[in-house]
Amino acid sequence: FPQLSKPSKVIITTHQKPDGDALGSSLGLYHYLIGLGHSVTVISPTNWPDFLNWLPGIRGVINFENQREKSIQLIQQADWIFCLDFNILHRTKSLEPVIEAATSIKILIDHHQEPQEQQFTYGISDTGKSSTCEMVYDFIEASGGDSSLTQDIATCLYTGVMTDTGSFRFPATTASVHRMVARLKD
């Protein structure tokens, strides 16, 4: 992915009332892109559960409902907008028209059915994946960044995959999930 080599202004967003996979994937990607020299901001459409406040980087996440003007300005200035863990823009609640109007490159990374493909410049929604965190891990590997994995990235991605697999009980817990988790634990 040669586009990753040029420092850019990046926004990462997810669905309203984000869960462990939504915030884990967003913050995992955040830490990876910061490591590559990008200027990155995570914007959540709404608040999130307090039990996720321990995630590395959570203090820098902006709640759109509480900081609309700042969020809108950052989105309008962004080169890229990564849209994680949602298939349809209305899942971002009041953030939908702002993302829709943005002229930035919009990249979807998701694992839900029937994505609103026309709204995104690039992306994938792979229902065969356990979680968006698994897909972000695949993105990092495909970008040649496996050696760039840090404790913070691993913590965030592990949290989301554990959440969306029901602590590794759901059928989406494939052998590749276990290989990824082993790498994250390492």
CSV table of N, CA and C in Angstrom, one decimal, residues 9 16 64 73 110 130 161 168 171 186:
chain,number,residue,atom,x,y,z
A,9,LYS,N,-3.6,13.3,6.8
A,9,LYS,CA,-4.5,13.5,7.9
A,9,LYS,C,-5.6,12.5,7.8
A,16,GLN,N,-22.3,4.1,16.1
A,16,GLN,CA,-22.7,4.7,17.4
A,16,GLN,C,-22.7,3.6,18.5
A,64,PHE,N,-18.4,12.7,19.0
A,64,PHE,CA,-19.0,13.7,18.1
A,64,PHE,C,-20.1,14.5,18.8
A,73,GLN,N,-14.7,20.0,11.6
A,73,GLN,CA,-13.5,20.6,11.1
A,73,GLN,C,-12.5,19.6,10.8
A,110,ASP,N,-15.0,-3.7,7.4
A,110,ASP,CA,-16.2,-4.2,8.1
A,110,ASP,C,-16.4,-5.7,7.9
A,130,SER,N,-14.2,-12.9,11.7
A,130,SER,CA,-14.8,-12.9,13.1
A,130,SER,C,-15.1,-11.5,13.6
A,161,VAL,N,-11.4,-8.7,19.0
A,161,VAL,CA,-11.7,-10.1,18.5
A,161,VAL,C,-12.2,-10.9,19.7
A,168,PHE,N,-14.1,-16.3,22.2
A,168,PHE,CA,-13.7,-17.4,21.3
A,168,PHE,C,-14.6,-18.6,21.3
A,171,PRO,N,-18.9,-19.5,16.3
A,171,PRO,CA,-18.4,-20.3,15.2
A,171,PRO,C,-17.4,-19.5,14.3
A,186,ASP,N,2.2,-12.9,21.5
A,186,ASP,CA,3.7,-12.9,21.4
A,186,ASP,C,4.1,-11.4,21.5
